[in-house]
mmCIF file of C-alpha atoms in Angstrom:
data_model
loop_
_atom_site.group_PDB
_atom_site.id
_atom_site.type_symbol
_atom_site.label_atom_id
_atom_site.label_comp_id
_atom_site.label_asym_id
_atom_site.label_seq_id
_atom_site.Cartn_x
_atom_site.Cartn_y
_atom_site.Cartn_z
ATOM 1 C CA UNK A 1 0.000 0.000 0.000
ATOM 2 C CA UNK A 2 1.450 3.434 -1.065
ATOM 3 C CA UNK A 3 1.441 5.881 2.067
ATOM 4 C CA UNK A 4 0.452 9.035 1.041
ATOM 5 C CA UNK A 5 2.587 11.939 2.339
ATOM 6 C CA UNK A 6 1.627 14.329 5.317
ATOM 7 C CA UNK A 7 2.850 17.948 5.020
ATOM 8 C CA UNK A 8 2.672 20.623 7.504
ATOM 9 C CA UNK A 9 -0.519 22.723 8.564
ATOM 10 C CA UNK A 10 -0.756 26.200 9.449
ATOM 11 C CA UNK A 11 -3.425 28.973 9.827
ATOM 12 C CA UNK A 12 -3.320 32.079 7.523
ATOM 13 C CA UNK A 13 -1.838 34.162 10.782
ATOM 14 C CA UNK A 14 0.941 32.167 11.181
ATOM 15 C CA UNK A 15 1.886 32.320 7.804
ATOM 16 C CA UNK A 16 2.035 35.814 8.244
ATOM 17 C CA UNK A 17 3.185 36.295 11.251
ATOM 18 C CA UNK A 18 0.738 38.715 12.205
ATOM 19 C CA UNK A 19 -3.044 38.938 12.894
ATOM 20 C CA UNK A 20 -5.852 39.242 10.462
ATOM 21 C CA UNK A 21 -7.715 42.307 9.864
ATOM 22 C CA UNK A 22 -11.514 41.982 9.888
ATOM 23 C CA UNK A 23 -11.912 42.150 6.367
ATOM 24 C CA UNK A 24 -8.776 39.363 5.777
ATOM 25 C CA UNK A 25 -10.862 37.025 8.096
ATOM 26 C CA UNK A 26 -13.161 36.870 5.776
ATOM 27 C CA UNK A 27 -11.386 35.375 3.338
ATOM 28 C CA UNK A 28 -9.060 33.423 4.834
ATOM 29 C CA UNK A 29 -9.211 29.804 5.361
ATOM 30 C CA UNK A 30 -9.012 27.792 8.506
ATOM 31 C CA UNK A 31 -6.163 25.722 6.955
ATOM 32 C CA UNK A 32 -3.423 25.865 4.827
ATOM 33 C CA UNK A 33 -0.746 22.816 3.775
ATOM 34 C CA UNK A 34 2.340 24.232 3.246
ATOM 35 C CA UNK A 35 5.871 22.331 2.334
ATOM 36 C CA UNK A 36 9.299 23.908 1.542
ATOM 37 C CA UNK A 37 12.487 25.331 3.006
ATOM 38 C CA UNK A 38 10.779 29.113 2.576
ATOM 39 C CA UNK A 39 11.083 30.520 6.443
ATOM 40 C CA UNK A 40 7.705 31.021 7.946
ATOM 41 C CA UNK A 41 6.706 33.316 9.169
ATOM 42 C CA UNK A 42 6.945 34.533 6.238
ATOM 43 C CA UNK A 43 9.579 37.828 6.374
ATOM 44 C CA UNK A 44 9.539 39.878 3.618
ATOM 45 C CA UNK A 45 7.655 41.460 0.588
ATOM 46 C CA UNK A 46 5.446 39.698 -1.365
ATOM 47 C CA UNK A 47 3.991 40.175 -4.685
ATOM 48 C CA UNK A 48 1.607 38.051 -6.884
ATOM 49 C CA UNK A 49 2.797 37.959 -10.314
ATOM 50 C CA UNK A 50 -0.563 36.577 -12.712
ATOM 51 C CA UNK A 51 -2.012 36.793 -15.905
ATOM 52 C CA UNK A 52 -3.001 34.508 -19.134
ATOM 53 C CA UNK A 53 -2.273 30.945 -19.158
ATOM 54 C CA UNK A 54 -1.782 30.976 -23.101
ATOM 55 C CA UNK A 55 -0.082 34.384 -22.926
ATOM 56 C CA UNK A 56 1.691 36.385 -25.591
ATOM 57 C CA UNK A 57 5.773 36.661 -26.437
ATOM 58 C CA UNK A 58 5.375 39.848 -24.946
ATOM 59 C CA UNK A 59 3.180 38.658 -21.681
ATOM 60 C CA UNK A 60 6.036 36.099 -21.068
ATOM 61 C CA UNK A 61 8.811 38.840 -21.595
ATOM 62 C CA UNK A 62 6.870 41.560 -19.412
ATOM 63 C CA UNK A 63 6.345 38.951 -16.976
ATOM 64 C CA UNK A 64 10.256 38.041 -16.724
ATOM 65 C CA UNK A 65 11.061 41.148 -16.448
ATOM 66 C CA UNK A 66 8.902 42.263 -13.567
ATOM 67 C CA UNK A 67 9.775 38.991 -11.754
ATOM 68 C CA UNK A 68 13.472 40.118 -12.117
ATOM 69 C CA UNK A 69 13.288 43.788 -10.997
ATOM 70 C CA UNK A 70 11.403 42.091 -7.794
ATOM 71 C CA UNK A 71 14.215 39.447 -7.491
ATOM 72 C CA UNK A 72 16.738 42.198 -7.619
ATOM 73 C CA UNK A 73 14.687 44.251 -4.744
ATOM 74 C CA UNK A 74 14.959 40.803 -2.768
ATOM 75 C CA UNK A 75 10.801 40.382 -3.299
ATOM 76 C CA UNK A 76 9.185 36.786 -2.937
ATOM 77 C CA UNK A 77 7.594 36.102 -6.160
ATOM 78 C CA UNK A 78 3.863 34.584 -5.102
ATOM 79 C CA UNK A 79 2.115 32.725 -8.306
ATOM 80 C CA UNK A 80 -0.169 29.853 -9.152
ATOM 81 C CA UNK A 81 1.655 27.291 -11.030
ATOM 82 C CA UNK A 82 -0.792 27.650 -14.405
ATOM 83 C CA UNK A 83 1.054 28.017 -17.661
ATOM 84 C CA UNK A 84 1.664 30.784 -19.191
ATOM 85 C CA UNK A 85 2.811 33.743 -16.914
ATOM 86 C CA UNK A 86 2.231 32.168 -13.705
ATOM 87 C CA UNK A 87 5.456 29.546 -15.003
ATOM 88 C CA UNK A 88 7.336 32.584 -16.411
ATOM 89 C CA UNK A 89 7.164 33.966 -12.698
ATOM 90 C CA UNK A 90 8.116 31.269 -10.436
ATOM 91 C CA UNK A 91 11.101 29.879 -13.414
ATOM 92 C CA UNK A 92 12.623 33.683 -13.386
ATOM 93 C CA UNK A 93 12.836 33.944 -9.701
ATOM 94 C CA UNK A 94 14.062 30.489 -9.099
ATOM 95 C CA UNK A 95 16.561 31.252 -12.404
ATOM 96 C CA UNK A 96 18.122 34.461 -10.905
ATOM 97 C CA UNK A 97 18.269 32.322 -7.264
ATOM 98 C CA UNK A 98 15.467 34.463 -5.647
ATOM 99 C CA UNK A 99 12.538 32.711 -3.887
ATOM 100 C CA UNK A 100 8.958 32.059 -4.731
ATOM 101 C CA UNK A 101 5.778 30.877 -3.612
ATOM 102 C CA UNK A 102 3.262 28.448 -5.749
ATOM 103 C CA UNK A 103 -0.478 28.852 -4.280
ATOM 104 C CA UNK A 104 -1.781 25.349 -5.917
ATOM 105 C CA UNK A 105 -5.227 24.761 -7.037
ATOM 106 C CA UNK A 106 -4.806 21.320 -5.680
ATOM 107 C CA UNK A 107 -3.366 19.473 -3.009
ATOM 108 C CA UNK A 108 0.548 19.502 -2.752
ATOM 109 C CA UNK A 109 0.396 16.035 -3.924
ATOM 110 C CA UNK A 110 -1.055 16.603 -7.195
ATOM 111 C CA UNK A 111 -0.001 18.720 -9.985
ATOM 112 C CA UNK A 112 -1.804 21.072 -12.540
ATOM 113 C CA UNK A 113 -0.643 21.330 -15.241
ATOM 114 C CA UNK A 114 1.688 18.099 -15.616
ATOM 115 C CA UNK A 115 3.519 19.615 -17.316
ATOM 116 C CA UNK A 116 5.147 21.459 -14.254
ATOM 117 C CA UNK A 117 5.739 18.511 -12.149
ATOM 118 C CA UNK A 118 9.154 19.069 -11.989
ATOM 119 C CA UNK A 119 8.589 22.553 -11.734
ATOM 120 C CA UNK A 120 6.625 21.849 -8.538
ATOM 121 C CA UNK A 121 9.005 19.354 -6.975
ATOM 122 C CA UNK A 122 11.648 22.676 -6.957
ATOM 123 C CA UNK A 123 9.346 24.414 -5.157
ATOM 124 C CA UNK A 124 8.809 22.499 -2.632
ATOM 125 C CA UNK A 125 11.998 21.683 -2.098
ATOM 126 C CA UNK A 126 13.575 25.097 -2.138
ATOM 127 C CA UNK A 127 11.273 27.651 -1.754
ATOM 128 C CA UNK A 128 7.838 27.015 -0.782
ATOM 129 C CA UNK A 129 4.150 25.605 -1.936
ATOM 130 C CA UNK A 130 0.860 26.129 -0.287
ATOM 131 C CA UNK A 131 -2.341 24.763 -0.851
ATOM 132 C CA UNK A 132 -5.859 25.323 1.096
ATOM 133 C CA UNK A 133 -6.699 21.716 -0.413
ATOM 134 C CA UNK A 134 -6.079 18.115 2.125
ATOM 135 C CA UNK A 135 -4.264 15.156 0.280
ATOM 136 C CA UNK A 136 -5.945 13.632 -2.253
ATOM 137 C CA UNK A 137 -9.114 16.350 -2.444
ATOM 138 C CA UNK A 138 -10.901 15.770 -5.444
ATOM 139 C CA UNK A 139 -10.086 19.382 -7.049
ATOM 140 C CA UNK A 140 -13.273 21.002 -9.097
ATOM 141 C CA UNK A 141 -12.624 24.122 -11.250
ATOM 142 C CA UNK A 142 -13.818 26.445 -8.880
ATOM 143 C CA UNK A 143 -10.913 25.556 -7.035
ATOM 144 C CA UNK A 144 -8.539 27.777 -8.952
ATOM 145 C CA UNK A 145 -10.764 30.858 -8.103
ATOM 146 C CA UNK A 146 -10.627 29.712 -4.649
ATOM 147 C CA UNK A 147 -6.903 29.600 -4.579
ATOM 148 C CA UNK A 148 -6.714 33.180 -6.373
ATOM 149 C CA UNK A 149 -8.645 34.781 -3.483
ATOM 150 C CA UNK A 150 -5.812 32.586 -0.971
ATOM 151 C CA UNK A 151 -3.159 34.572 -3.217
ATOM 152 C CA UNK A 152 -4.131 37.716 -3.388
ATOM 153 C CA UNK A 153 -4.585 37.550 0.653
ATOM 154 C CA UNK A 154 -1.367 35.891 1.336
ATOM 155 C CA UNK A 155 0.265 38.936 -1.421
ATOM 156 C CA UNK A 156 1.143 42.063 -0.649
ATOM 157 C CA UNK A 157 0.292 43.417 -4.035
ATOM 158 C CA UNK A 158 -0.351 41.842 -7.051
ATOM 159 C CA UNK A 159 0.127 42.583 -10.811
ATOM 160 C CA UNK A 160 -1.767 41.051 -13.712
ATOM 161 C CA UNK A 161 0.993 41.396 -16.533
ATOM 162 C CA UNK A 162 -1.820 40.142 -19.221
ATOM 163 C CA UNK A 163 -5.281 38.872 -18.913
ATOM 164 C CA UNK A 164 -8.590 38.221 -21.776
ATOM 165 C CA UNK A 165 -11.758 39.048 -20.605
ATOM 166 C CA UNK A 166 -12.512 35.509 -18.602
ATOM 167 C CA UNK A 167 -9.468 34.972 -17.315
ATOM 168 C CA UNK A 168 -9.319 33.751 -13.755
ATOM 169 C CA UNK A 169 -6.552 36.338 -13.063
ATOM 170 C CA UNK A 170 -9.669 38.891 -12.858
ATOM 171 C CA UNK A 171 -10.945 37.344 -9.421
ATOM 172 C CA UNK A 172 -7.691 38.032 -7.924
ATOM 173 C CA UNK A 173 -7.583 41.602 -9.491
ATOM 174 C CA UNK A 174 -11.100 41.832 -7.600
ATOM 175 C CA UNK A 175 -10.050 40.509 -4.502
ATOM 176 C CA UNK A 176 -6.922 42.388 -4.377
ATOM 177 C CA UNK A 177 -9.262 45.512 -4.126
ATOM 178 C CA UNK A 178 -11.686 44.262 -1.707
ATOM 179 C CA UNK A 179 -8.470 43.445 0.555
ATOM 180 C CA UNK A 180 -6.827 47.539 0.394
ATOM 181 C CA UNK A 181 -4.036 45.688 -1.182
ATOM 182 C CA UNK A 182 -2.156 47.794 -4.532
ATOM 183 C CA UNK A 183 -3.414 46.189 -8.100
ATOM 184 C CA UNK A 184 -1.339 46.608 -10.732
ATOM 185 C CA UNK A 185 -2.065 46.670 -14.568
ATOM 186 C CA UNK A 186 0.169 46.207 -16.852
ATOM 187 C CA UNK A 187 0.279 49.426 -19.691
ATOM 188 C CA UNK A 188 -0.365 47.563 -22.551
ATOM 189 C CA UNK A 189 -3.857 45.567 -21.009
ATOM 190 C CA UNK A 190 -5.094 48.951 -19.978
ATOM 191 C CA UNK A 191 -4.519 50.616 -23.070
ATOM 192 C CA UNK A 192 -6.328 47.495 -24.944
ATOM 193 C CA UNK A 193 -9.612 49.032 -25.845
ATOM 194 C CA UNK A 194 -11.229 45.308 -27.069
ATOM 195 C CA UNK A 195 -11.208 45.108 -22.744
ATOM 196 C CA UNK A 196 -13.810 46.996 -20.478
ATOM 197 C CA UNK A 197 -12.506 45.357 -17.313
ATOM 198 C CA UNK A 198 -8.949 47.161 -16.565
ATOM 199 C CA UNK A 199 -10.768 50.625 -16.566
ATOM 200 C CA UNK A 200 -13.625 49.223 -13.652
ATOM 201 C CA UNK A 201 -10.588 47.941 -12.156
ATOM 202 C CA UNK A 202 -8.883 51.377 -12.026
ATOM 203 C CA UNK A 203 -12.139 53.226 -10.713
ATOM 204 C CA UNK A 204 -11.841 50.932 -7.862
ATOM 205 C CA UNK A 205 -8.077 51.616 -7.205
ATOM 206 C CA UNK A 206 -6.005 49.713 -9.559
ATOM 207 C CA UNK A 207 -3.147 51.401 -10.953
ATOM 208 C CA UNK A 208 -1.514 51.284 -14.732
ATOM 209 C CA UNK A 209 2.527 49.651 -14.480
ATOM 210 C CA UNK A 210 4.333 50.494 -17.238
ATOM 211 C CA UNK A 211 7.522 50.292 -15.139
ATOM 212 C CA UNK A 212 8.078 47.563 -12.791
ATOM 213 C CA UNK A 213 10.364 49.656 -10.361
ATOM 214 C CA UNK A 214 6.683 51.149 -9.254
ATOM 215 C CA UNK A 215 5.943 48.164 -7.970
ATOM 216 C CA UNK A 216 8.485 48.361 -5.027
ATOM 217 C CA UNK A 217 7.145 51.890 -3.693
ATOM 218 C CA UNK A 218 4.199 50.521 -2.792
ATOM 219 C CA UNK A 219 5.314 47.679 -0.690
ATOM 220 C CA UNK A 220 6.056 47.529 2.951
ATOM 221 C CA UNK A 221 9.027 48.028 5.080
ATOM 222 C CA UNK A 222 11.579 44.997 3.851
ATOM 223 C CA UNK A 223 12.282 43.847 6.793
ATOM 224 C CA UNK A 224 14.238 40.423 7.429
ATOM 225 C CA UNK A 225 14.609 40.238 3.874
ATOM 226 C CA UNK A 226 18.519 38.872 4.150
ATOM 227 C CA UNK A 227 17.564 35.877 6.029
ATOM 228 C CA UNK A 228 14.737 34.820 3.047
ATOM 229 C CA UNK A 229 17.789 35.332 0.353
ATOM 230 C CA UNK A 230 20.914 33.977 2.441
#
């Protein structure tokens, strides 16, 4: 008989090392499965990096590029495993030896796509996965918004770097706001006038990114950020 593994639980708070806010408790969930060498509490800046699973040249590149202006800040790139940009995020960080977190969609032993198996197995070894979802939970597709709404909490900001008008990206955009947290846009999806949703976005609060350097002035006080990167 094949023994399943057991990974370690721990509440939203102690992931964060801090209290919730009324309007975080909300939204959090009473459990979360978490398995890496990523110190938690976890120390320093955070920032969700999401967008199109079948993205662009350009998506891919814009996504890179953000990751690595937040690697060079000593940032903790947060994503969800999908293809696309979510991959582009987590590969760049691990890549230029910074850290990242992957917020599955499914339990930590099961991958989505299978395609990133091995890019899954690196997180967990080296930096960190987390996932709201027991072993062996039959995962639904509903499950993927669920897990946006985990990321955008567990994020200090996020940034949708390209997104069509259904993409799943958009409930973390939405969430993001209903947190106080910063939303960013990337230039090029607000300027596309084929979409109606980064303008509704920006009446809430989101802002336009055409340089990722913003991104940093926004976030809080880096502290502890040495011992994450050491």
């Amino acid at each position: 008989m094949v023994t399943e593994p057991e990974f370690r639980s721990v509440s939203v708070e102690e992931l964060l090392g801090r209290p919730l806010n009324d309007v975080e408790k909300k939204v959090k969930v009473d459990t979360l499965f978490v398995e890496g060498s990523l110190k938690i509490p976890l120390p320093c800046p955070k920032v969700s990096i999401i967008g199109s699973r079948k993205a662009s040249l350009q998506g891919i590149e814009n996504a890179q590029r953000l990751a690595k202006t937040l690697i060079e800040n000593q940032v903790v790139i947060v994503s969800g495993l999908a293809e696309g940009i979510d991959t582009a995020g987590h590969e760049t960080a691990i890549k230029m030896n910074g850290k990242t977190i992957a917020v599955l969609g499914t339990p930590l032993n099961k991958t989505f796509p299978a395609k990133n198996f091995e890019l899954q197995q690196e997180i967990m070894k080296n930096h960190l996965a987390v996932s709201q979802f027991p072993v062996d939970y039959p995962t639904n597709k509903k499950d993927f918004v669920i897990r946006n709404k985990t990321m955008a909490l567990i994020s200090d900001a996020s940034v949708i770097v390209e997104a069509g008008k259904s993409s799943g990206s958009l409930h973390q955009g939405w969430e993001t706001l209903r947190l106080g947290r910063p939303l960013f846009i990337w230039e090029s999806v607000v300027n596309n006038k084929e979409l109606d949703w980064p303008q509704e976005m920006m009446n809430y609060g989101a802002m336009k990114l055409s340089d990722p350097i913003d991104v940093l002035e926004v976030l809080p006080t880096r502290f502890e950020m040495i011992d994450v990167f050491q």
